[in-house]
Short mmCIF file of C-alpha atoms in Angstrom, two decimals:
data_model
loop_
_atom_site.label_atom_id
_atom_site.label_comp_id
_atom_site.label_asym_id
_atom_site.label_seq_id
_atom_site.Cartn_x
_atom_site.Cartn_y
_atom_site.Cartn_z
CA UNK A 1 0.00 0.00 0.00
CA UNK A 2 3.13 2.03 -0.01
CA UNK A 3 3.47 4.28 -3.32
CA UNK A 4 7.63 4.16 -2.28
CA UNK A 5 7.55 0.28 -2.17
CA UNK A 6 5.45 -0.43 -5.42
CA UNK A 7 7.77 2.12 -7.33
CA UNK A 8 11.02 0.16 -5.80
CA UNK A 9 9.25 -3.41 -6.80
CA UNK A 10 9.53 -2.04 -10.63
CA UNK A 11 13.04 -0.45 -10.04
CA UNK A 12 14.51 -3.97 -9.09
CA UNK A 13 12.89 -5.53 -11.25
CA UNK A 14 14.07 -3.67 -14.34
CA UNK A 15 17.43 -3.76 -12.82
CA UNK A 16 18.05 -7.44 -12.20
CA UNK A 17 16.24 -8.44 -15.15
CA UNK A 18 15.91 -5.40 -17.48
CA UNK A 19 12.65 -5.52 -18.33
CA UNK A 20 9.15 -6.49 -17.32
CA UNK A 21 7.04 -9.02 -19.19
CA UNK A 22 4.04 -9.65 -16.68
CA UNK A 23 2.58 -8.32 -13.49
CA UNK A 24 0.93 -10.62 -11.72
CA UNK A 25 -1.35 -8.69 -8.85
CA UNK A 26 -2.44 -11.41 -6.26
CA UNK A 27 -4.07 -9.41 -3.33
CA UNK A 28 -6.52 -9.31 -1.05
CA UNK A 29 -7.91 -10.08 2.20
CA UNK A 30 -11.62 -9.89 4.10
CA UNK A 31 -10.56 -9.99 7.66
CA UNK A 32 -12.33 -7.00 9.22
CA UNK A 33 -14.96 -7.43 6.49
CA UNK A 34 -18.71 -7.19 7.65
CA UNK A 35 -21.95 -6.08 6.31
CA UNK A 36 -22.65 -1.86 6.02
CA UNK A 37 -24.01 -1.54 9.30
CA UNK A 38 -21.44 -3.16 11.51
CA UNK A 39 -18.21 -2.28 9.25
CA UNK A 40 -16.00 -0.65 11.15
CA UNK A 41 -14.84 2.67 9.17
CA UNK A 42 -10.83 1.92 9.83
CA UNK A 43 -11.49 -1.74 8.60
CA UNK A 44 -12.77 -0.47 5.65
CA UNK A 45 -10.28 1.85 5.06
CA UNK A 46 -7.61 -1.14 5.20
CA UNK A 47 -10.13 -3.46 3.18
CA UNK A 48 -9.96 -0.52 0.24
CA UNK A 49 -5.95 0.10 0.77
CA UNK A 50 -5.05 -3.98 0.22
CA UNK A 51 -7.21 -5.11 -2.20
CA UNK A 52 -7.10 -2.35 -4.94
CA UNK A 53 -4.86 0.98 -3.64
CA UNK A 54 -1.54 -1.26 -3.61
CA UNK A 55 -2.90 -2.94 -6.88
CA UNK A 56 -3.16 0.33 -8.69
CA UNK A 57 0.18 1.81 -7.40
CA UNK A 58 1.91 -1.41 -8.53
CA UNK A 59 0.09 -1.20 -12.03
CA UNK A 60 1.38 2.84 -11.87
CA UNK A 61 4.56 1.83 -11.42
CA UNK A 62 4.79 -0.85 -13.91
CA UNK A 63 3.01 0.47 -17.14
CA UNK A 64 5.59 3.47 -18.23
CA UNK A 65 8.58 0.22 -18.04
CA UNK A 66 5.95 -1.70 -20.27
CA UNK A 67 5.25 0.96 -22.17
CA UNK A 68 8.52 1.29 -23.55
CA UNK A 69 8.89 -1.66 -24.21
CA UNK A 70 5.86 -1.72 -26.07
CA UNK A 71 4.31 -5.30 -25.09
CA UNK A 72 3.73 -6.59 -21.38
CA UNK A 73 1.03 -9.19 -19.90
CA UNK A 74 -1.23 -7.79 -16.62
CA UNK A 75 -3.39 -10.16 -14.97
CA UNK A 76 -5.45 -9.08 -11.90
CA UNK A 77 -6.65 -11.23 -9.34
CA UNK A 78 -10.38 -10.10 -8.43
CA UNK A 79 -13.58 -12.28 -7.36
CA UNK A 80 -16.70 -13.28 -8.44
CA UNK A 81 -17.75 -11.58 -5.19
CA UNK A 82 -17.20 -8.40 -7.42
CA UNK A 83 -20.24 -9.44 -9.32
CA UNK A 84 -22.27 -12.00 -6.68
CA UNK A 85 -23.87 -11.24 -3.59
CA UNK A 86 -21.57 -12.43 -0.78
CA UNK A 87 -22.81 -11.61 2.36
CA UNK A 88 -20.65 -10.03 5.48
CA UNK A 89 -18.17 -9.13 2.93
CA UNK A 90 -18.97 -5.61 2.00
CA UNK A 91 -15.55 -3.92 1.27
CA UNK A 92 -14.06 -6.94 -0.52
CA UNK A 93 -17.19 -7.01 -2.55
CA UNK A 94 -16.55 -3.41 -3.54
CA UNK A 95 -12.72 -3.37 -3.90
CA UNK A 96 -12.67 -6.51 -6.16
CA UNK A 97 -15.59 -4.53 -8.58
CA UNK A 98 -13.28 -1.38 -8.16
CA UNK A 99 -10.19 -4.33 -10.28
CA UNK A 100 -12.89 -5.09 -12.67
CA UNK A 101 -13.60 -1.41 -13.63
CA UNK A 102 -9.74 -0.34 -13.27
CA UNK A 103 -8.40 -3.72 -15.17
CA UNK A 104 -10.97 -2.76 -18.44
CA UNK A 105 -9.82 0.91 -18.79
CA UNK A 106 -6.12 -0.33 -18.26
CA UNK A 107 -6.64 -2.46 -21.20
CA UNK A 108 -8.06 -0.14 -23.33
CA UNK A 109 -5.62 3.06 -22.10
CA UNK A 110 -2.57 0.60 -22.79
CA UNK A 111 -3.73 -1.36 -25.78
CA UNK A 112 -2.09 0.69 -27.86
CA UNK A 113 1.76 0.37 -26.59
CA UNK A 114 0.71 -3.59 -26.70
CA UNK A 115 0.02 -4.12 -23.27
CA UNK A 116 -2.93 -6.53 -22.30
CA UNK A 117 -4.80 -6.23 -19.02
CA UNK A 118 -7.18 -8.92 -17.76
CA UNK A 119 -8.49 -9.83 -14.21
CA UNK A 120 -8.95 -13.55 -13.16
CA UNK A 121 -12.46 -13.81 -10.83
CA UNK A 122 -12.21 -16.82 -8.60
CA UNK A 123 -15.04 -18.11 -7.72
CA UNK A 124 -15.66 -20.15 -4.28
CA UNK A 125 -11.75 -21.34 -3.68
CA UNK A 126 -10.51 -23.99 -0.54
CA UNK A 127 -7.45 -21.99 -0.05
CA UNK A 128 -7.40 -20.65 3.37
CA UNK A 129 -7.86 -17.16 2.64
CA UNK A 130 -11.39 -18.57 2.12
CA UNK A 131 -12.02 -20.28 4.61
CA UNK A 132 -10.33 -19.01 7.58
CA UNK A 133 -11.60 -15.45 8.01
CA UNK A 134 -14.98 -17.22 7.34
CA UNK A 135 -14.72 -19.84 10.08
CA UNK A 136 -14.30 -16.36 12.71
CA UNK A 137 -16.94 -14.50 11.16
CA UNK A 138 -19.31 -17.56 11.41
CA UNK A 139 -20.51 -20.28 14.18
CA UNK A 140 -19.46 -22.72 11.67
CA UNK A 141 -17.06 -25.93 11.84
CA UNK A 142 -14.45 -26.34 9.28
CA UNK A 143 -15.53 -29.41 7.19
CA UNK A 144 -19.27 -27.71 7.27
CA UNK A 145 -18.02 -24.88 5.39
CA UNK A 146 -16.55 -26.41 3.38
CA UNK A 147 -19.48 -28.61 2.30
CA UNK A 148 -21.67 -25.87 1.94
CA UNK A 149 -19.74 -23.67 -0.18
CA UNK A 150 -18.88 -26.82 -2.71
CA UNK A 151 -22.61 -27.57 -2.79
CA UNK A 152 -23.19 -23.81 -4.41
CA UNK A 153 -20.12 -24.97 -7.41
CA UNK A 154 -22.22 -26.17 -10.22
CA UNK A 155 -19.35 -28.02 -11.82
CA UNK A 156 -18.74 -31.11 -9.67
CA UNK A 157 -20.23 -29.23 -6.56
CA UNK A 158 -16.73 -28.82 -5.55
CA UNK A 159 -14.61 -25.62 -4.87
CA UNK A 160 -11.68 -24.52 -7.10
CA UNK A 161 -8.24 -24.65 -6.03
CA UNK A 162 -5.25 -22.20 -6.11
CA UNK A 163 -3.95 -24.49 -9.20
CA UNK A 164 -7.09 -23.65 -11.17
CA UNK A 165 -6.36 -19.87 -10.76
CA UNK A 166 -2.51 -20.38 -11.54
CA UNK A 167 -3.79 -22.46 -14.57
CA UNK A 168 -5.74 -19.35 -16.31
CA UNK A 169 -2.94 -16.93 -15.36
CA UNK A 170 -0.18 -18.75 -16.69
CA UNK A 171 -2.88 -19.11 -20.34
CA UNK A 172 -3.48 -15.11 -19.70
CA UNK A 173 0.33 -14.34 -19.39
CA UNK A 174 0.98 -16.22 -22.00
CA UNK A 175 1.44 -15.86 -25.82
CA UNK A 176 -1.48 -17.83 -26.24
CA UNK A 177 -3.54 -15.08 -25.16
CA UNK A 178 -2.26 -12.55 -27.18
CA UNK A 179 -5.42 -11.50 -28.22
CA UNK A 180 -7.08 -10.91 -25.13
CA UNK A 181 -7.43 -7.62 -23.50
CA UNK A 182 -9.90 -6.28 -20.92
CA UNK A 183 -11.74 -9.62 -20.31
CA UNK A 184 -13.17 -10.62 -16.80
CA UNK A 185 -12.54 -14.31 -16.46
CA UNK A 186 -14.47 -16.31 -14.19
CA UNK A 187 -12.80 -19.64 -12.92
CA UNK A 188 -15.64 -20.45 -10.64
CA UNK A 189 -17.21 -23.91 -12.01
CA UNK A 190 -19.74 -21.89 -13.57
CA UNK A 191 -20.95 -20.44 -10.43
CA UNK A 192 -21.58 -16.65 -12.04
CA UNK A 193 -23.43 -18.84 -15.15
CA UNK A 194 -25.93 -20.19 -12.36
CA UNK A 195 -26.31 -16.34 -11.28
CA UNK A 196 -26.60 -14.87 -14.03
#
């Protein structure tokens, strides 16, 4: 969240390696999360700062390298919160939907020096960045949680892993994708389909 420390991230990175191909923004947390009425104004104030101010300086700091360069890969890691009603999870709903907005006019303000922007939205994930923060803001046991978000996964009725993210970020970074710019890609086992 530091506009000192994203600069310095590019820096060393064009130093030790002389260029930058891809920026991979992987952020984000709930904890302190809570519905409008019991949100705490500090928590959401750290909810906003992690999950898209640090993205944004990072993306700042990054673009005038790849620029230059004319050609770079961004992929930003969002949520299919940002588009489905999650509940207790106000500011993460809000900050993710701020990475969908700011990863489309990236695309389109830096599709001309080559640069593509896309944003990954996870759907319901067993990592423990799900579950965790959940199991403390719910009277819930682990392995109940669990059940009951993989009974909402259409595909399987079983949650995504980390690996299925990695999978569409290493397609997005690649050249395999170099026609894709600006798109909002659910990996959710068609979760947002069922939604609508």
């Amino acid at each position: 969240t530091s506009e000192t420390n994203c600069q310095n991230i590019a820096q060393t990175c064009v130093e030790r390696y002389g260029r930058i191909d891809i920026l991979h923004n992987n952020v984000g947390t709930l904890q302190g999360d809570a519905g409008t009425v019991d949100l705490l104004e500090e928590n959401w104030q750290r909810l906003m700062d992690i999950n898209i101010k640090g993205l944004f300086l990072t993306c700042k700091h990054v673009l005038p390298i790849m620029r230059n360069q004319k050609s770079g890969a961004i992929i930003n890691i969002s949520s299919t919160a940002s588009v489905c009603y999650r509940p207790i999870t106000l500011a993460y709903k809000i900050g993710k939907a701020g990475i969908n907005a700011l990863t489309q006019n990236l695309a389109l303000e830096n599709a001309p020096y080559g640069i593509r922007v896309n944003a990954i939205l996870p759907g319901l994930m067993d990592t423990p960045m799900a579950i965790e923060p959940r199991l403390e803001m719910q009277d819930i046991d682990r392995e109940t949680l669990r059940q009951e978000r993989s009974n909402q996964v259409p595909l399987g009725q079983q949650m995504g892993t980390a690996w299925d993210v990695a999978a569409a970020a290493t397609f997005l970074a690649s050249d395999d994708a170099k026609y894709i710019t600006g798109v909002l890609l659910p990996v959710d086992g068609g979760l947002c389909a069922r939604i609508g």
